[in-house]
Short mmCIF file of C-alpha atoms and ligand atoms in Angstrom, two decimals:
data_model
loop_
_atom_site.label_atom_id
_atom_site.label_comp_id
_atom_site.label_asym_id
_atom_site.label_seq_id
_atom_site.Cartn_x
_atom_site.Cartn_y
_atom_site.Cartn_z
CA MET A 1 0.03 -0.03 0.01
CA LYS A 2 1.45 3.30 -1.05
CA THR A 3 1.13 6.01 1.65
CA ILE A 4 0.39 9.67 1.31
CA ASP A 5 4.02 10.36 2.21
CA GLU A 6 5.05 8.69 -1.06
CA LEU A 7 2.63 10.79 -2.88
CA LEU A 8 3.98 14.01 -1.27
CA ALA A 9 7.50 13.00 -2.13
CA GLU A 10 6.35 12.59 -5.76
CA GLY A 11 4.90 16.17 -5.63
CA VAL A 12 1.27 17.10 -5.64
CA ALA A 13 1.43 20.88 -6.49
CA GLY A 14 -1.29 21.60 -9.01
CA LYS A 15 -2.72 18.04 -8.94
CA ARG A 16 -6.35 17.38 -8.19
CA VAL A 17 -6.35 14.92 -5.16
CA PHE A 18 -9.63 13.22 -4.37
CA VAL A 19 -9.71 12.41 -0.59
CA ARG A 20 -12.39 9.79 0.33
CA ALA A 21 -13.01 10.87 3.89
CA ASP A 22 -15.71 9.69 6.40
CA LEU A 23 -17.38 12.82 7.39
CA ASN A 24 -20.41 10.89 8.50
CA VAL A 25 -20.80 13.05 11.69
CA PRO A 26 -23.83 13.07 14.15
CA LEU A 27 -26.03 16.05 13.41
CA ASP A 28 -28.75 17.75 15.37
CA GLY A 29 -30.55 19.52 12.44
CA THR A 30 -27.61 21.25 10.83
CA THR A 31 -25.57 21.39 14.04
CA ILE A 32 -22.68 18.97 14.21
CA THR A 33 -22.84 17.35 17.82
CA ASP A 34 -19.29 15.83 17.44
CA ASP A 35 -16.69 16.66 14.86
CA GLY A 36 -14.25 13.88 15.63
CA ARG A 37 -14.41 12.34 12.16
CA ILE A 38 -13.65 15.78 10.61
CA ARG A 39 -10.72 16.28 12.91
CA ALA A 40 -9.48 12.84 12.16
CA VAL A 41 -8.99 13.57 8.51
CA LEU A 42 -7.39 17.03 8.99
CA PRO A 43 -3.78 15.92 8.90
CA THR A 44 -4.25 14.48 5.51
CA VAL A 45 -6.26 17.32 4.04
CA ALA A 46 -4.03 20.00 5.61
CA LYS A 47 -0.81 18.32 4.38
CA LEU A 48 -2.08 17.96 0.88
CA ALA A 49 -3.18 21.64 0.76
CA GLU A 50 0.09 22.87 2.19
CA ALA A 51 1.85 20.91 -0.66
CA GLY A 52 -0.19 22.82 -3.31
CA ALA A 53 -2.70 20.07 -4.11
CA ARG A 54 -6.24 21.06 -5.26
CA VAL A 55 -8.02 18.95 -2.68
CA VAL A 56 -11.44 17.46 -3.49
CA VAL A 57 -12.92 16.01 -0.31
CA ALA A 58 -15.78 13.47 -0.65
CA SER A 59 -17.87 11.48 1.84
CA HIS A 60 -21.13 9.98 2.58
CA LEU A 61 -23.41 11.13 5.51
CA GLY A 62 -26.08 8.95 6.91
CA ARG A 63 -28.09 6.64 4.72
CA PRO A 64 -30.12 8.75 2.11
CA LYS A 65 -31.87 6.73 -0.48
CA GLY A 66 -29.77 7.49 -3.57
CA ALA A 67 -31.34 10.82 -4.14
CA PRO A 68 -30.56 14.31 -2.84
CA ASP A 69 -32.10 14.88 0.70
CA PRO A 70 -31.28 18.22 2.48
CA ALA A 71 -31.43 16.49 5.80
CA PHE A 72 -28.21 14.54 4.76
CA SER A 73 -26.31 17.37 3.18
CA LEU A 74 -22.54 17.60 3.79
CA ALA A 75 -22.71 21.41 3.90
CA PRO A 76 -22.41 21.61 7.64
CA ALA A 77 -19.38 19.27 7.53
CA ALA A 78 -17.73 21.38 4.79
CA ALA A 79 -18.17 24.52 6.88
CA ARG A 80 -16.61 22.89 9.92
CA LEU A 81 -13.75 21.55 7.87
CA GLY A 82 -13.05 25.16 6.73
CA GLU A 83 -13.10 26.35 10.41
CA LEU A 84 -10.73 23.69 11.43
CA LEU A 85 -8.44 24.33 8.55
CA GLY A 86 -8.61 27.99 8.93
CA ALA A 87 -9.28 28.46 5.26
CA ASP A 88 -12.12 28.79 2.93
CA VAL A 89 -13.54 25.50 1.74
CA ALA A 90 -15.55 25.52 -1.46
CA PHE A 91 -18.75 23.40 -1.50
CA ALA A 92 -20.33 21.73 -4.52
CA THR A 93 -24.05 21.19 -4.26
CA ASP A 94 -23.90 17.92 -6.35
CA THR A 95 -21.50 15.03 -6.62
CA VAL A 96 -20.58 14.67 -10.25
CA GLY A 97 -22.76 17.35 -11.92
CA GLU A 98 -22.23 20.95 -13.03
CA SER A 99 -21.57 22.27 -9.48
CA ALA A 100 -18.92 19.67 -8.79
CA ARG A 101 -17.17 20.17 -11.99
CA ALA A 102 -17.17 23.89 -11.85
CA THR A 103 -16.10 23.83 -8.08
CA VAL A 104 -13.14 21.59 -8.80
CA ALA A 105 -12.22 23.59 -12.07
CA GLY A 106 -12.18 26.80 -9.86
CA LEU A 107 -9.79 25.43 -7.24
CA ALA A 108 -6.39 27.10 -7.03
CA ASP A 109 -3.29 25.26 -5.86
CA GLY A 110 -3.58 24.58 -2.08
CA GLN A 111 -7.40 25.10 -2.01
CA VAL A 112 -9.93 22.59 -0.65
CA ALA A 113 -13.49 21.73 -1.88
CA VAL A 114 -16.05 19.34 -0.47
CA ILE A 115 -18.55 17.76 -2.86
CA GLU A 116 -22.03 16.87 -1.76
CA ASN A 117 -23.04 13.56 -0.14
CA LEU A 118 -21.97 10.68 -2.25
CA ARG A 119 -24.91 8.59 -1.46
CA PHE A 120 -27.21 11.23 -3.14
CA ASN A 121 -26.26 9.17 -6.26
CA PRO A 122 -27.57 5.60 -6.52
CA GLY A 123 -24.28 4.48 -8.12
CA GLU A 124 -22.41 4.98 -4.91
CA THR A 125 -24.01 2.00 -2.97
CA SER A 126 -25.26 -0.03 -5.85
CA LYS A 127 -24.71 -3.77 -5.83
CA ASP A 128 -24.46 -3.74 -9.55
CA ASP A 129 -20.85 -3.47 -10.59
CA ALA A 130 -21.62 -1.59 -13.83
CA GLU A 131 -23.84 0.94 -12.04
CA ARG A 132 -21.10 1.54 -9.40
CA GLY A 133 -18.44 1.64 -12.12
CA ALA A 134 -20.31 4.26 -14.17
CA PHE A 135 -20.52 6.52 -11.10
CA ALA A 136 -16.83 5.84 -10.26
CA ASP A 137 -15.98 6.94 -13.92
CA ARG A 138 -17.65 10.25 -13.34
CA LEU A 139 -15.91 10.72 -10.09
CA ALA A 140 -12.56 9.89 -11.64
CA GLU A 141 -13.10 12.88 -14.09
CA LEU A 142 -12.78 15.14 -11.02
CA ALA A 143 -9.32 14.10 -10.03
CA ASP A 144 -5.80 13.01 -10.97
CA VAL A 145 -5.00 11.10 -7.75
CA TYR A 146 -6.95 9.19 -5.06
CA VAL A 147 -6.26 9.22 -1.36
CA GLY A 148 -8.30 6.74 0.75
CA ASP A 149 -8.73 8.19 4.28
CA GLY A 150 -12.33 7.25 5.22
CA PHE A 151 -11.57 4.46 7.55
CA GLY A 152 -15.12 4.27 8.87
CA ALA A 153 -16.29 3.15 5.41
CA VAL A 154 -13.56 0.89 4.22
CA HIS A 155 -15.76 -2.16 4.81
CA ARG A 156 -18.26 -0.88 2.21
CA LYS A 157 -17.89 -2.02 -1.38
CA HIS A 158 -19.05 1.31 -2.63
CA ALA A 159 -18.01 3.26 -5.77
CA SER A 160 -15.90 5.89 -4.06
CA VAL A 161 -14.36 3.37 -1.66
CA PHE A 162 -13.61 0.37 -4.07
CA ASP A 163 -14.12 1.21 -7.69
CA LEU A 164 -12.63 4.75 -7.86
CA PRO A 165 -9.23 3.81 -6.58
CA ALA A 166 -8.96 1.24 -9.42
CA ARG A 167 -9.28 4.22 -11.81
CA LEU A 168 -6.62 6.53 -10.37
CA PRO A 169 -3.14 6.37 -8.85
CA HIS A 170 -4.08 5.57 -5.12
CA TYR A 171 -2.59 6.11 -1.73
CA ALA A 172 -3.62 5.57 1.88
CA GLY A 173 -4.02 8.65 4.02
CA TYR A 174 -2.67 9.18 7.57
CA LEU A 175 -5.95 8.20 9.35
CA ILE A 176 -6.14 4.79 7.60
CA ALA A 177 -2.40 4.22 8.35
CA THR A 178 -3.01 4.98 12.10
CA GLU A 179 -6.20 2.89 12.43
CA VAL A 180 -4.84 -0.06 10.76
CA GLY A 181 -1.67 0.19 12.84
CA VAL A 182 -3.53 0.00 16.09
CA LEU A 183 -6.00 -2.54 15.14
CA LYS A 184 -3.35 -4.93 13.75
CA LYS A 185 -2.10 -5.24 17.37
CA LEU A 186 -5.50 -6.58 18.45
CA THR A 187 -5.25 -9.34 15.76
CA THR A 188 -1.76 -10.40 16.77
CA ASP A 189 -0.49 -10.05 20.24
CA VAL A 190 -3.61 -9.35 22.25
CA GLN A 191 -3.10 -9.20 26.02
CA ARG A 192 -5.59 -11.40 27.93
CA PRO A 193 -8.15 -11.32 29.42
CA TYR A 194 -9.61 -9.86 26.17
CA ALA A 195 -13.14 -8.41 26.60
CA VAL A 196 -15.28 -7.14 23.88
CA VAL A 197 -18.31 -4.88 24.46
CA LEU A 198 -20.88 -4.78 21.66
CA GLY A 199 -23.99 -2.44 21.48
CA GLY A 200 -25.48 0.14 19.19
CA ALA A 201 -28.14 -0.03 16.54
CA LYS A 202 -26.68 -1.54 13.48
CA VAL A 203 -27.57 -4.87 14.86
CA SER A 204 -27.94 -6.88 11.64
CA ASP A 205 -24.44 -5.53 10.42
CA LYS A 206 -22.62 -6.55 13.55
CA LEU A 207 -24.13 -9.65 15.03
CA GLY A 208 -22.09 -11.81 12.65
CA VAL A 209 -18.76 -10.68 14.25
CA ILE A 210 -19.62 -12.71 17.35
CA ASP A 211 -19.01 -15.95 15.29
CA HIS A 212 -15.41 -14.82 15.07
CA LEU A 213 -15.15 -13.37 18.63
CA LEU A 214 -16.03 -16.68 20.03
CA GLU A 215 -12.65 -17.90 18.75
CA ARG A 216 -10.80 -14.82 20.10
CA ALA A 217 -12.30 -13.13 23.03
CA ASP A 218 -12.45 -14.23 26.62
CA ARG A 219 -15.55 -12.25 27.49
CA ILE A 220 -18.28 -10.77 25.39
CA LEU A 221 -20.61 -8.15 26.94
CA ILE A 222 -23.72 -7.22 25.05
CA GLY A 223 -25.75 -4.14 25.46
CA GLY A 224 -27.60 -1.38 23.39
CA GLY A 225 -29.92 -2.38 20.65
CA MET A 226 -28.08 -5.65 20.27
CA ALA A 227 -29.13 -7.05 23.79
CA TYR A 228 -32.81 -7.59 22.88
CA THR A 229 -32.23 -10.23 20.36
CA PHE A 230 -30.24 -12.16 22.93
CA LEU A 231 -32.86 -11.66 25.60
CA LYS A 232 -35.55 -12.86 23.22
CA ALA A 233 -33.34 -15.76 22.19
CA GLN A 234 -33.43 -16.83 25.93
CA GLY A 235 -37.17 -16.75 25.83
CA HIS A 236 -37.79 -13.36 27.45
CA GLU A 237 -40.30 -10.71 26.51
CA VAL A 238 -38.63 -7.76 24.89
CA GLY A 239 -41.70 -5.51 24.20
CA SER A 240 -41.15 -3.10 21.18
CA SER A 241 -37.34 -3.13 21.57
CA LEU A 242 -34.93 -3.28 18.59
CA LEU A 243 -35.05 -6.90 17.52
CA GLN A 244 -33.38 -9.02 14.78
CA GLU A 245 -35.97 -11.74 14.73
CA ASP A 246 -34.26 -13.74 11.88
CA GLN A 247 -31.05 -13.91 13.85
CA ILE A 248 -32.63 -15.63 16.95
CA PRO A 249 -31.48 -19.22 15.93
CA ALA A 250 -27.94 -17.80 15.31
CA VAL A 251 -27.87 -16.05 18.59
CA GLN A 252 -28.99 -19.22 20.38
CA GLU A 253 -26.13 -21.09 18.66
CA TYR A 254 -23.71 -18.38 19.77
CA LEU A 255 -24.78 -18.81 23.40
CA ARG A 256 -24.35 -22.60 23.14
CA ARG A 257 -20.95 -22.31 21.68
CA ALA A 258 -19.81 -19.73 24.20
CA GLU A 259 -20.66 -22.18 26.93
CA GLU A 260 -18.93 -25.03 25.11
CA LYS A 261 -15.73 -22.87 24.56
CA GLY A 262 -15.76 -21.33 28.00
CA VAL A 263 -16.20 -17.90 26.64
CA GLU A 264 -18.01 -15.78 29.10
CA PHE A 265 -21.13 -14.18 27.63
CA VAL A 266 -22.52 -11.24 29.71
CA LEU A 267 -26.01 -9.99 29.17
CA PRO A 268 -27.99 -7.25 30.89
CA VAL A 269 -29.67 -8.28 34.18
CA ASP A 270 -31.79 -5.13 34.19
CA VAL A 271 -32.78 -2.54 31.54
CA VAL A 272 -34.28 0.98 31.33
CA VAL A 273 -37.61 0.95 29.39
CA ALA A 274 -39.91 3.66 28.14
CA PRO A 275 -43.19 3.59 26.27
CA ALA A 276 -41.57 4.87 22.98
CA PHE A 277 -38.38 5.96 21.47
CA PRO A 278 -37.37 9.36 23.06
CA ASP A 279 -37.55 12.68 21.21
CA LEU A 280 -33.82 13.43 20.55
CA LYS A 281 -34.62 16.95 19.40
CA THR A 282 -36.56 18.29 22.35
CA LYS A 283 -35.08 15.77 24.82
CA ALA A 284 -38.42 15.90 26.45
CA PRO A 285 -38.68 13.59 29.57
CA ALA A 286 -39.19 10.03 28.30
CA HIS A 287 -40.74 8.49 31.49
CA PRO A 288 -38.19 5.73 31.90
CA THR A 289 -38.46 2.83 34.34
CA THR A 290 -35.98 0.19 35.27
CA VAL A 291 -36.97 -3.45 35.14
CA ALA A 292 -35.31 -6.91 35.37
CA ALA A 293 -34.08 -8.06 32.05
CA ASP A 294 -36.29 -11.22 32.24
CA ALA A 295 -39.45 -9.11 33.21
CA MET A 296 -39.83 -6.50 30.47
CA PRO A 297 -43.35 -5.40 30.08
CA ALA A 298 -44.91 -5.91 26.66
CA GLY A 299 -45.35 -2.59 24.73
CA GLN A 300 -42.31 -1.01 26.42
CA MET A 301 -38.89 -0.38 24.66
CA GLY A 302 -35.52 -1.19 26.06
CA LEU A 303 -33.39 1.83 25.68
CA ASP A 304 -30.43 1.47 28.16
CA ASN A 305 -28.69 -0.95 30.41
CA GLY A 306 -29.91 -0.72 34.08
CA PRO A 307 -27.85 0.18 37.20
CA GLU A 308 -27.25 -3.49 38.15
CA THR A 309 -26.00 -4.27 34.69
CA ASN A 310 -23.80 -1.15 34.78
CA LYS A 311 -22.11 -2.40 38.03
CA LEU A 312 -21.76 -5.99 36.56
CA TYR A 313 -20.23 -4.64 33.33
CA ALA A 314 -17.75 -2.51 35.22
CA SER A 315 -16.65 -5.41 37.27
CA LYS A 316 -16.16 -7.48 34.05
CA LEU A 317 -13.97 -4.80 32.54
CA ALA A 318 -11.95 -3.96 35.68
CA ASP A 319 -9.58 -6.77 35.37
CA ALA A 320 -9.41 -7.06 31.48
CA ALA A 321 -6.06 -6.46 29.86
CA THR A 322 -7.53 -5.57 26.57
CA VAL A 323 -11.04 -4.15 25.70
CA PHE A 324 -12.49 -3.44 22.39
CA TRP A 325 -15.85 -1.57 22.57
CA ASN A 326 -18.24 -0.85 19.70
CA GLY A 327 -21.77 0.53 20.04
CA PRO A 328 -23.37 2.61 22.77
CA MET A 329 -25.14 0.73 25.58
CA GLY A 330 -28.27 2.86 25.15
CA VAL A 331 -29.71 5.80 23.40
CA PHE A 332 -27.08 8.08 24.98
CA GLU A 333 -28.21 11.06 22.95
CA HIS A 334 -31.11 11.45 25.46
CA PRO A 335 -30.13 12.05 29.13
CA ASP A 336 -32.66 9.45 30.43
CA PHE A 337 -30.70 6.67 28.52
CA ALA A 338 -26.97 7.75 28.75
CA ASP A 339 -26.01 6.04 32.00
CA GLY A 340 -25.10 2.67 30.49
CA THR A 341 -22.87 4.17 27.94
CA ARG A 342 -21.30 6.48 30.63
CA ALA A 343 -20.76 3.47 32.95
CA VAL A 344 -18.84 1.51 30.28
CA ALA A 345 -16.80 4.56 29.38
CA GLN A 346 -15.91 5.16 33.05
CA ALA A 347 -15.06 1.54 33.53
CA LEU A 348 -12.59 1.73 30.69
CA VAL A 349 -11.03 4.98 32.13
CA ASP A 350 -10.71 3.25 35.58
CA SER A 351 -9.34 -0.04 34.18
CA PRO A 352 -5.72 -0.41 33.36
CA ALA A 353 -6.63 -2.30 30.12
CA PHE A 354 -5.65 -1.19 26.75
CA SER A 355 -8.90 -0.03 25.39
CA VAL A 356 -10.11 0.55 21.85
CA VAL A 357 -13.33 2.44 21.35
CA GLY A 358 -14.55 2.18 17.76
CA GLY A 359 -17.49 3.60 15.85
CA GLY A 360 -18.89 6.95 14.80
CA ASP A 361 -21.47 7.02 17.54
CA SER A 362 -19.41 5.24 20.20
CA ALA A 363 -16.52 7.75 19.74
CA ALA A 364 -18.89 10.68 19.73
CA ALA A 365 -20.58 9.29 22.91
CA VAL A 366 -17.35 9.21 24.83
CA ARG A 367 -16.62 12.82 23.95
CA ILE A 368 -20.16 14.10 24.18
CA LEU A 369 -20.47 12.65 27.75
CA GLY A 370 -17.32 14.64 28.68
CA PHE A 371 -14.57 11.94 28.83
CA ASP A 372 -10.95 12.81 27.90
CA GLU A 373 -10.04 11.12 24.81
CA ASN A 374 -6.57 10.57 26.04
CA ALA A 375 -7.98 8.33 28.77
CA PHE A 376 -8.52 5.54 26.21
CA GLY A 377 -5.90 3.60 24.30
CA HIS A 378 -7.39 4.44 20.98
CA ILE A 379 -10.56 5.96 19.68
CA SER A 380 -11.24 4.52 16.19
CA THR A 381 -13.42 6.42 13.75
CA GLY A 382 -14.96 3.08 12.39
CA GLY A 383 -17.26 0.58 14.15
CA GLY A 384 -18.37 -1.72 11.44
CA ALA A 385 -14.93 -1.19 9.75
CA SER A 386 -12.91 -2.00 12.78
CA LEU A 387 -15.03 -5.07 13.76
CA GLU A 388 -14.55 -6.51 10.17
CA TYR A 389 -10.90 -5.77 10.29
CA LEU A 390 -10.62 -7.68 13.65
CA GLU A 391 -12.56 -10.54 11.96
CA GLY A 392 -9.79 -10.71 9.37
CA LYS A 393 -12.16 -10.00 6.52
CA THR A 394 -10.77 -8.43 3.39
CA LEU A 395 -12.05 -4.76 3.42
CA PRO A 396 -12.79 -3.41 0.04
CA GLY A 397 -11.53 0.04 0.74
CA LEU A 398 -8.16 -1.42 1.98
CA ALA A 399 -7.83 -4.06 -0.67
CA ALA A 400 -8.45 -1.31 -3.30
CA LEU A 401 -5.43 0.66 -1.98
CA GLU A 402 -2.99 -2.28 -2.37
CA ASP A 403 -0.78 -1.97 -5.43
N1 ADP B 1 -31.56 0.07 22.97
C1 ADP B 1 -31.48 0.82 21.93
N2 ADP B 1 -32.39 0.98 20.97
C2 ADP B 1 -32.41 1.73 19.92
N3 ADP B 1 -31.12 2.34 19.60
C3 ADP B 1 -30.11 2.22 20.44
C4 ADP B 1 -30.20 1.45 21.54
N4 ADP B 1 -29.00 1.38 22.12
C5 ADP B 1 -28.25 2.24 21.46
N5 ADP B 1 -28.78 2.72 20.35
C6 ADP B 1 -28.35 3.70 19.32
O1 ADP B 1 -27.30 3.09 18.64
C7 ADP B 1 -26.66 4.20 17.98
C8 ADP B 1 -25.27 3.90 17.51
O2 ADP B 1 -25.29 2.57 16.92
P1 ADP B 1 -24.16 2.07 15.86
O3 ADP B 1 -24.23 3.05 14.66
O4 ADP B 1 -24.27 0.71 15.61
O5 ADP B 1 -22.77 2.47 16.75
P2 ADP B 1 -21.40 2.95 16.16
O6 ADP B 1 -21.61 4.24 15.29
O7 ADP B 1 -20.60 3.30 17.33
O8 ADP B 1 -20.69 1.93 15.36
C9 ADP B 1 -26.91 5.41 18.74
O9 ADP B 1 -27.39 6.52 17.96
C10 ADP B 1 -27.80 4.93 19.89
O10 ADP B 1 -28.86 5.92 20.18
O1 X15 B 2 -20.83 5.46 10.77
C1 X15 B 2 -20.30 4.49 10.05
O2 X15 B 2 -20.07 3.25 10.61
P1 X15 B 2 -20.12 2.86 12.24
O3 X15 B 2 -21.52 3.28 12.71
O4 X15 B 2 -20.05 1.37 12.16
O5 X15 B 2 -18.95 3.52 12.91
C2 X15 B 2 -19.69 4.77 8.78
O6 X15 B 2 -19.77 6.14 8.42
C3 X15 B 2 -20.36 3.78 7.72
O7 X15 B 2 -21.62 4.14 7.58
P2 X15 B 2 -22.58 2.99 6.98
O8 X15 B 2 -22.73 1.93 8.12
O9 X15 B 2 -23.95 3.74 6.83
O10 X15 B 2 -22.11 2.45 5.73
#
C-alpha cells in the first residue's frame, strides 16, 4: 500500500487529489454534535493543501436513499472543515454534476473543496458493478490522484471506496495508516483477558462478528440495541425493543458455543424501558423505568442498560487487559438513557486495560459525555470497519489501496 508520504514525495502541487473521507458526523438538524471524524482527516487534508494540491474531499453522510435529501447534506461538515483548517472550503451542491465540475475547475493550488453527499447518487452504494463503475468513472473525471482516508467506510464495497481507486493512482492517508496500525495489534499479540463490548443500533450488520469473537475473546458483553435479540433468544419478553428476529437461531447457537468454549457471555440483568423511542430533538422527559431483564413489560422499549447491569459490566472490565468496545449501551443522545454508555466509558477509564473504542457514535458518545479522549488507548473512527478488520475480513476499501 502506498502512503500519502510517497505521494507528497512525488509532488502534488497543481494536482487534483480526491480524498475519500468519512465525514459521517452526528447532526442535530444542521448542528454537528461531534466533529471527531472531521478532525481525524485534517492531517491528510492539511498536508495535501500545504503541498499545493487541489483537494477534493468526498464522503457519505447517513443513509439517504440514492437521491438528494437536504437532511443529509454535507454542507455543515464542509463549513466545519473550513473552520478547522482556517481556510475557505468550497462546497459543490452535487456529486458529479455541473456544480462539482465547476467547483473543482475553480480550485487554485492549495485550495480545498467538499462535494455533496456521495450517497445522493444511487451508483455509490449499488450492488451492480456496472452502475457503481459508471459513477466511479464520473468521479474519476474530477481528480488526478486518489487518497483513501475514510476508515469508517472501508468495509463498504461502494463506488468511491472500492471502484474509484482502481481508476486513479491511489494512496492511503494518515488516518487509515494509524487505524490499521492500532487494530493490527489486536489481531496479533492481544493481552488477556480480552473483553469485547458490543452494542449500538446496526444490529444486523454487527451480530455476525460474534462468530469470530467466540474464537478470540475471553468475555463478550452485550448491550444497546443488540441485547434484545439475545434476551428474546433466551425466551424473554422484549416488548417493542430493537429486535433482529431472523437472527434468533444464530444467537442461540452463539450462546451454546460460548458455553462449550468457556467464553463468558454477559447480558444485561436489568434494563431501562420507556413507552416509546425518546424525542432526541426536544429531549423531553421520556418516563423511563428500570425493570429486570427477564421481566420486560410488553409494549415497552428497552433503551439502556440498568444500574445493576452497569455495576456488573464495570466489574467484568476492571480486570481485563484488553478491551474493544463498539456500540453505545443505550440511546445516549437522550439524558434518560445515557447512564449505561457512561458506565462502560468510566469503567474503561478506571481499568488499566488497553482500550479501543470504535464507531462513529461510540466515539462521539465518549466525547459528548465529557470523557477525555486521552484516557482511552485508541478511539477509532470506524465501528463496522474495525469489527470487520478484527474478523480478518478483506475490507474493500483497504484491498483497493493495495498496489
Ligand atoms: N436500545 C437501543 N435501542 C435503539 N437504539 C439504540 C439502543 N441502544 C443504542 N442505540 C443507538 O445506537 C446508535 C449507535 O449505533 P451504531 O451506529 O451501531 O454504533 P457506532 O456508530 O458506534 O458503530 C446510537 O445512535 C444509539 O442511540
Ligand atoms: O458510521 C459508520 O459506521 P459505524 O456506525 O459502524 O461506525 C460509517 O460512516 C459507515 O456508515 P454506514 O454503516 O452507513 O455504511
